[in-house]
């Protein structure tokens, strides 16, 4: 025996459950959610559903007030029995907007039938196919990157899930062509209190260096030793570990160096960070932007930690950033390079051998 099941198709996870018209299908007694989704999938053309939509991507809710979808093996006997209380079928939609490498709009927000569980690289493939005959003609999906929003602060890893982002036309994900060259302005902080803190560190650093030459010299000689005996597989560096206030930052100013060096934060300082850090906001932000473009989070941790892995065999924006700094500075200056006046650095991604420090 067949009975009518009333339902409403709703596009996207954030659209109101009242969106759209109530429809009806005659279904045999005893059907469950999985059976219902298969029937909808078979009628996707008449229901105007995306051709590539998988039945498992549909989420069926008992009604407009239900917070979670029904399990696939749940019987529909007591659901969708009238037009006043229809089943809600959410059709997955991820919204995106295409921008050029210069961040100018190339399209209005559009959507593709993907779910929150889909990988970012699946979204890139879908966007490339969406615009392959116009905006992205001749451009591969691998040449695209995805940002969480138009503030361009969160670059999504290709291997990561889309998650709850891009769930409405008003908050689309930003898909853009990866830049071939980055222009970033770097300049010293103009806040007077922060500059005074920098000067205090510099003066104290000079005192320590002059009064503890032997101690500082031993550390610098050790650094030189590591560089001279570099086996080519490991990138030499010094890691200083300690609690806040133990003098890690002061050590950098005290050592000076036998070669030029730069100071920036490897991670965001956040609210409540040391006043000194404010002098290096722009260069720190530039570095973090490059790290996001290289997408280390999409790689296995052991690959990122091993500088002989294939991750470091390709062009990296981070290395391009280092090269731009080295090309800009005076290599005869054995002290910290500061950007007292704003300067615009432009660089391409580069390979490691071009960025020997």
Short mmCIF file of C-alpha atoms in Angstrom, two decimals:
data_model
loop_
_atom_site.label_atom_id
_atom_site.label_comp_id
_atom_site.label_asym_id
_atom_site.label_seq_id
_atom_site.Cartn_x
_atom_site.Cartn_y
_atom_site.Cartn_z
CA UNK A 1 0.00 0.00 0.00
CA UNK A 2 1.25 3.48 -0.82
CA UNK A 3 0.90 6.67 1.16
CA UNK A 4 1.73 10.27 0.44
CA UNK A 5 4.73 11.76 2.17
CA UNK A 6 4.88 15.52 2.29
CA UNK A 7 8.23 17.26 2.24
CA UNK A 8 9.92 20.56 1.55
CA UNK A 9 13.27 20.90 -0.23
CA UNK A 10 15.51 23.49 1.42
CA UNK A 11 18.78 24.59 -0.15
CA UNK A 12 21.76 24.81 2.21
CA UNK A 13 22.24 24.18 5.91
CA UNK A 14 21.44 27.71 7.09
CA UNK A 15 18.36 28.54 5.00
CA UNK A 16 15.07 28.74 6.95
CA UNK A 17 13.05 25.52 7.01
CA UNK A 18 10.05 27.43 5.67
CA UNK A 19 11.84 28.12 2.39
CA UNK A 20 10.24 26.57 -0.70
CA UNK A 21 6.96 24.83 -1.45
CA UNK A 22 5.57 21.64 0.08
CA UNK A 23 5.67 18.68 -2.31
CA UNK A 24 4.33 15.14 -2.10
CA UNK A 25 5.48 11.69 -3.17
CA UNK A 26 3.64 8.39 -2.99
CA UNK A 27 5.81 5.89 -1.16
CA UNK A 28 5.22 2.28 -0.08
CA UNK A 29 4.51 1.55 3.56
CA UNK A 30 7.59 0.84 5.65
CA UNK A 31 10.06 3.04 3.76
CA UNK A 32 12.94 4.47 5.74
CA UNK A 33 15.02 7.61 5.25
CA UNK A 34 17.52 5.82 3.01
CA UNK A 35 14.73 4.61 0.68
CA UNK A 36 13.26 8.11 0.58
CA UNK A 37 16.61 9.66 -0.39
CA UNK A 38 17.03 7.13 -3.20
CA UNK A 39 13.59 8.02 -4.57
CA UNK A 40 14.43 11.74 -4.44
CA UNK A 41 17.73 11.06 -6.18
CA UNK A 42 15.91 9.19 -8.94
CA UNK A 43 13.64 12.19 -9.45
CA UNK A 44 16.42 14.79 -9.22
CA UNK A 45 15.75 16.14 -12.72
CA UNK A 46 12.08 16.86 -12.09
CA UNK A 47 12.93 18.20 -8.62
CA UNK A 48 15.64 20.41 -10.13
CA UNK A 49 18.38 18.85 -7.98
CA UNK A 50 22.05 18.95 -9.05
CA UNK A 51 22.96 16.05 -11.41
CA UNK A 52 26.09 15.24 -9.38
CA UNK A 53 24.22 15.06 -6.07
CA UNK A 54 24.69 11.83 -4.11
CA UNK A 55 21.68 10.39 -2.21
CA UNK A 56 23.74 10.22 0.99
CA UNK A 57 24.29 13.99 0.86
CA UNK A 58 20.61 14.70 1.50
CA UNK A 59 19.70 15.37 5.13
CA UNK A 60 16.12 14.54 6.14
CA UNK A 61 14.60 16.18 9.23
CA UNK A 62 11.36 15.14 10.94
CA UNK A 63 10.01 18.69 10.59
CA UNK A 64 11.07 22.31 10.59
CA UNK A 65 11.81 22.30 14.33
CA UNK A 66 13.99 19.17 14.45
CA UNK A 67 17.60 20.08 15.37
CA UNK A 68 19.24 16.98 13.88
CA UNK A 69 18.52 14.83 10.81
CA UNK A 70 16.90 11.42 11.00
CA UNK A 71 19.07 8.31 10.81
CA UNK A 72 19.09 6.52 7.45
CA UNK A 73 17.35 3.44 8.87
CA UNK A 74 14.62 5.47 10.58
CA UNK A 75 11.10 4.59 9.41
CA UNK A 76 9.05 7.46 7.96
CA UNK A 77 5.72 5.99 9.06
CA UNK A 78 4.94 8.82 11.49
CA UNK A 79 6.60 11.68 9.59
CA UNK A 80 5.49 13.89 6.71
CA UNK A 81 1.85 12.86 7.04
CA UNK A 82 0.33 16.26 6.17
CA UNK A 83 1.17 19.59 4.55
CA UNK A 84 1.21 21.42 7.88
CA UNK A 85 4.09 19.33 9.21
CA UNK A 86 6.19 18.19 6.25
CA UNK A 87 9.57 16.50 6.25
CA UNK A 88 12.43 18.92 5.67
CA UNK A 89 14.99 17.75 3.14
CA UNK A 90 18.11 19.87 3.16
CA UNK A 91 20.02 19.84 -0.10
CA UNK A 92 23.70 20.60 0.54
CA UNK A 93 24.98 23.90 -0.74
CA UNK A 94 28.36 25.54 -0.30
CA UNK A 95 28.51 29.16 -1.37
CA UNK A 96 31.62 30.73 -2.86
CA UNK A 97 32.71 33.84 -4.70
CA UNK A 98 35.47 33.89 -7.30
CA UNK A 99 38.12 36.60 -7.14
CA UNK A 100 41.24 37.29 -9.15
CA UNK A 101 44.77 37.23 -7.77
CA UNK A 102 44.38 41.00 -7.25
CA UNK A 103 41.34 40.26 -5.02
CA UNK A 104 38.88 41.90 -7.39
CA UNK A 105 35.49 40.22 -7.88
CA UNK A 106 35.23 37.96 -10.91
CA UNK A 107 31.74 36.68 -10.10
CA UNK A 108 28.77 37.08 -7.83
CA UNK A 109 28.32 34.50 -5.06
CA UNK A 110 27.41 31.09 -6.47
CA UNK A 111 26.93 27.64 -4.97
CA UNK A 112 27.82 24.01 -5.61
CA UNK A 113 26.16 20.86 -4.18
CA UNK A 114 28.78 19.97 -1.59
CA UNK A 115 28.57 19.17 2.11
CA UNK A 116 30.45 20.37 5.17
CA UNK A 117 32.26 17.02 5.25
CA UNK A 118 33.69 17.45 1.74
CA UNK A 119 37.36 18.35 1.39
CA UNK A 120 38.45 21.80 0.25
CA UNK A 121 40.14 20.24 -2.79
CA UNK A 122 36.75 18.84 -3.85
CA UNK A 123 35.36 22.38 -3.73
CA UNK A 124 38.25 23.63 -5.88
CA UNK A 125 37.56 20.94 -8.47
CA UNK A 126 33.88 21.88 -8.51
CA UNK A 127 34.62 25.61 -8.89
CA UNK A 128 37.09 24.93 -11.72
CA UNK A 129 34.42 22.95 -13.60
CA UNK A 130 31.83 25.66 -12.84
CA UNK A 131 33.90 28.35 -14.59
CA UNK A 132 36.06 26.26 -16.95
CA UNK A 133 34.57 27.89 -20.05
CA UNK A 134 35.07 31.51 -18.96
CA UNK A 135 36.81 32.86 -15.86
CA UNK A 136 38.94 29.75 -15.26
CA UNK A 137 39.57 28.65 -18.84
CA UNK A 138 43.03 27.08 -18.95
CA UNK A 139 43.45 27.33 -15.16
CA UNK A 140 43.79 24.14 -13.09
CA UNK A 141 42.14 23.57 -9.72
CA UNK A 142 45.63 23.32 -8.22
CA UNK A 143 46.15 26.99 -9.12
CA UNK A 144 43.27 28.04 -6.86
CA UNK A 145 43.19 28.76 -3.13
CA UNK A 146 40.29 29.18 -0.70
CA UNK A 147 39.89 31.73 2.09
CA UNK A 148 37.24 31.50 4.82
CA UNK A 149 36.11 35.08 4.17
CA UNK A 150 36.86 38.30 2.34
CA UNK A 151 39.20 39.49 5.09
CA UNK A 152 41.72 36.97 3.67
CA UNK A 153 42.99 36.01 7.13
CA UNK A 154 42.22 32.26 7.08
CA UNK A 155 43.55 30.20 4.21
CA UNK A 156 41.93 26.75 4.12
CA UNK A 157 44.11 23.65 3.72
CA UNK A 158 43.31 21.62 0.61
CA UNK A 159 43.08 18.37 2.53
CA UNK A 160 40.89 19.79 5.28
CA UNK A 161 37.10 19.71 5.43
CA UNK A 162 35.00 22.67 4.31
CA UNK A 163 33.23 22.67 7.67
CA UNK A 164 30.52 25.19 8.56
CA UNK A 165 31.93 27.88 6.29
CA UNK A 166 30.25 29.18 3.14
CA UNK A 167 26.78 28.14 4.28
CA UNK A 168 24.96 31.20 2.96
CA UNK A 169 25.00 33.57 0.02
CA UNK A 170 25.89 36.41 2.39
CA UNK A 171 28.98 34.63 3.78
CA UNK A 172 30.58 32.82 0.84
CA UNK A 173 33.98 31.21 0.80
CA UNK A 174 36.45 33.18 -1.29
CA UNK A 175 38.05 31.23 -4.12
CA UNK A 176 40.84 32.99 -5.93
CA UNK A 177 43.73 32.31 -8.22
CA UNK A 178 46.93 31.86 -6.24
CA UNK A 179 49.07 34.98 -6.70
CA UNK A 180 52.21 34.67 -8.83
CA UNK A 181 53.90 37.45 -6.89
CA UNK A 182 53.16 38.99 -3.52
CA UNK A 183 53.54 42.69 -2.73
CA UNK A 184 53.55 43.33 1.02
CA UNK A 185 54.29 46.56 2.81
CA UNK A 186 56.60 46.31 5.82
CA UNK A 187 57.32 49.19 8.16
CA UNK A 188 58.14 49.97 11.76
CA UNK A 189 55.38 50.52 14.29
CA UNK A 190 54.69 54.23 14.78
CA UNK A 191 53.30 53.84 18.31
CA UNK A 192 55.70 55.80 20.51
CA UNK A 193 55.40 53.58 23.60
CA UNK A 194 56.21 50.50 21.52
CA UNK A 195 59.19 52.23 19.94
CA UNK A 196 60.48 53.20 23.35
CA UNK A 197 60.28 49.55 24.39
CA UNK A 198 62.28 48.60 21.29
CA UNK A 199 64.94 51.18 22.12
CA UNK A 200 65.14 49.83 25.68
CA UNK A 201 65.81 46.32 24.36
CA UNK A 202 68.45 47.67 21.99
CA UNK A 203 70.32 49.57 24.71
CA UNK A 204 70.20 46.62 27.10
CA UNK A 205 71.34 44.35 24.29
CA UNK A 206 74.38 46.53 23.65
CA UNK A 207 75.29 46.50 27.35
CA UNK A 208 75.01 42.71 27.55
CA UNK A 209 77.00 42.26 24.35
CA UNK A 210 79.80 44.58 25.47
CA UNK A 211 80.02 43.19 29.01
CA UNK A 212 79.64 39.50 28.11
CA UNK A 213 81.63 39.21 24.89
CA UNK A 214 82.98 35.73 25.64
CA UNK A 215 79.55 34.31 26.43
CA UNK A 216 77.90 35.88 23.37
CA UNK A 217 80.86 34.86 21.21
CA UNK A 218 80.49 31.20 22.19
CA UNK A 219 76.87 31.17 21.08
CA UNK A 220 77.66 32.90 17.78
CA UNK A 221 80.56 30.54 17.11
CA UNK A 222 78.23 27.60 17.69
CA UNK A 223 75.80 29.01 15.14
CA UNK A 224 78.63 29.41 12.62
CA UNK A 225 79.70 25.83 13.30
CA UNK A 226 76.25 24.54 12.41
CA UNK A 227 76.28 26.50 9.16
CA UNK A 228 79.75 25.29 8.19
CA UNK A 229 78.79 21.66 8.79
CA UNK A 230 75.37 21.81 7.18
CA UNK A 231 74.76 18.44 5.50
CA UNK A 232 72.22 19.88 3.10
CA UNK A 233 69.36 17.84 4.55
CA UNK A 234 68.69 19.86 7.68
CA UNK A 235 68.18 23.60 7.91
CA UNK A 236 70.31 24.92 10.81
CA UNK A 237 68.63 27.14 13.35
CA UNK A 238 68.66 27.91 17.05
CA UNK A 239 65.58 27.26 19.17
CA UNK A 240 65.41 29.13 22.47
CA UNK A 241 62.82 27.77 24.88
CA UNK A 242 61.66 29.32 28.12
CA UNK A 243 58.76 30.88 29.98
CA UNK A 244 57.62 34.44 29.32
CA UNK A 245 60.02 37.01 30.78
CA UNK A 246 63.08 34.73 30.79
CA UNK A 247 64.98 36.91 28.29
CA UNK A 248 64.50 35.12 24.97
CA UNK A 249 63.79 38.32 23.06
CA UNK A 250 66.55 40.20 24.85
CA UNK A 251 69.02 37.48 23.81
CA UNK A 252 68.43 38.28 20.14
CA UNK A 253 69.41 41.92 20.71
CA UNK A 254 72.37 40.96 22.89
CA UNK A 255 73.96 38.51 20.47
CA UNK A 256 74.10 40.77 17.47
CA UNK A 257 75.54 38.40 14.90
CA UNK A 258 78.12 37.75 12.23
CA UNK A 259 75.48 38.16 9.54
CA UNK A 260 72.31 40.23 9.18
CA UNK A 261 69.21 38.95 10.91
CA UNK A 262 65.53 39.79 11.18
CA UNK A 263 63.08 39.59 14.06
CA UNK A 264 59.48 38.48 13.67
CA UNK A 265 56.90 36.34 15.44
CA UNK A 266 56.37 32.82 14.16
CA UNK A 267 52.86 32.76 15.64
CA UNK A 268 50.31 35.44 16.39
CA UNK A 269 51.16 37.33 19.58
CA UNK A 270 47.53 37.87 20.45
CA UNK A 271 46.09 40.18 23.07
CA UNK A 272 48.37 40.68 26.05
CA UNK A 273 51.60 40.00 24.17
CA UNK A 274 54.79 41.83 25.06
CA UNK A 275 54.86 45.50 24.05
CA UNK A 276 58.04 44.83 22.07
CA UNK A 277 56.18 42.58 19.64
CA UNK A 278 54.14 45.50 18.37
CA UNK A 279 57.20 46.78 16.50
CA UNK A 280 57.22 43.70 14.30
CA UNK A 281 53.56 43.31 13.42
CA UNK A 282 53.85 43.90 9.67
CA UNK A 283 56.80 41.58 9.05
CA UNK A 284 55.21 38.91 11.28
CA UNK A 285 51.92 39.16 9.38
CA UNK A 286 53.75 38.89 6.05
CA UNK A 287 55.50 35.73 7.22
CA UNK A 288 52.26 34.15 8.44
CA UNK A 289 50.55 34.97 5.13
CA UNK A 290 53.28 33.05 3.31
CA UNK A 291 53.01 30.09 5.67
CA UNK A 292 49.27 29.93 4.99
CA UNK A 293 49.88 29.95 1.23
CA UNK A 294 52.30 27.03 1.57
CA UNK A 295 49.57 25.11 3.46
CA UNK A 296 51.74 22.99 5.78
CA UNK A 297 48.58 21.85 7.59
CA UNK A 298 47.64 19.89 4.47
CA UNK A 299 50.81 17.79 4.84
CA UNK A 300 51.69 15.07 7.32
CA UNK A 301 53.47 16.47 10.36
CA UNK A 302 56.57 14.33 9.84
CA UNK A 303 56.93 15.70 6.30
CA UNK A 304 56.84 19.29 7.53
CA UNK A 305 59.32 18.55 10.31
CA UNK A 306 61.75 16.81 7.92
CA UNK A 307 63.47 19.41 5.72
CA UNK A 308 64.63 16.66 3.34
CA UNK A 309 61.01 15.69 2.53
CA UNK A 310 59.25 16.44 -0.75
CA UNK A 311 57.41 19.33 0.94
CA UNK A 312 60.64 21.35 0.83
CA UNK A 313 61.48 20.25 -2.69
CA UNK A 314 58.82 22.46 -4.24
CA UNK A 315 58.53 26.21 -4.55
CA UNK A 316 57.44 27.73 -1.25
CA UNK A 317 56.20 31.24 -0.53
CA UNK A 318 58.03 31.13 2.79
CA UNK A 319 61.37 30.73 1.03
CA UNK A 320 60.43 33.50 -1.39
CA UNK A 321 59.77 35.74 1.60
CA UNK A 322 63.21 34.96 3.07
CA UNK A 323 64.88 35.58 -0.26
CA UNK A 324 63.16 38.95 -0.65
CA UNK A 325 64.42 39.99 2.79
CA UNK A 326 67.98 38.90 2.00
CA UNK A 327 67.99 40.68 -1.35
CA UNK A 328 66.72 43.86 0.29
CA UNK A 329 69.17 44.03 3.17
CA UNK A 330 72.84 45.08 3.16
CA UNK A 331 74.74 41.81 3.56
CA UNK A 332 77.70 43.65 5.09
CA UNK A 333 75.63 44.72 8.07
CA UNK A 334 76.03 42.36 11.02
CA UNK A 335 73.02 43.42 13.03
CA UNK A 336 69.27 43.22 13.05
CA UNK A 337 67.67 44.66 9.93
CA UNK A 338 64.87 47.05 10.79
CA UNK A 339 62.40 48.71 8.46
CA UNK A 340 62.32 52.18 9.96
CA UNK A 341 60.62 53.49 6.82
CA UNK A 342 57.83 51.60 5.03
CA UNK A 343 59.06 49.45 2.16
CA UNK A 344 57.21 47.25 -0.33
CA UNK A 345 58.76 43.84 -0.95
CA UNK A 346 57.68 41.78 -3.94
CA UNK A 347 58.53 38.13 -4.31
CA UNK A 348 57.64 34.89 -5.98
CA UNK A 349 57.62 31.47 -4.39
CA UNK A 350 61.11 29.98 -4.40
CA UNK A 351 62.99 26.78 -3.65
CA UNK A 352 65.27 26.30 -0.68
CA UNK A 353 68.59 26.48 -2.52
CA UNK A 354 67.83 30.09 -3.45
CA UNK A 355 67.32 31.08 0.19
CA UNK A 356 70.45 30.02 2.04
CA UNK A 357 70.66 32.22 5.14
#
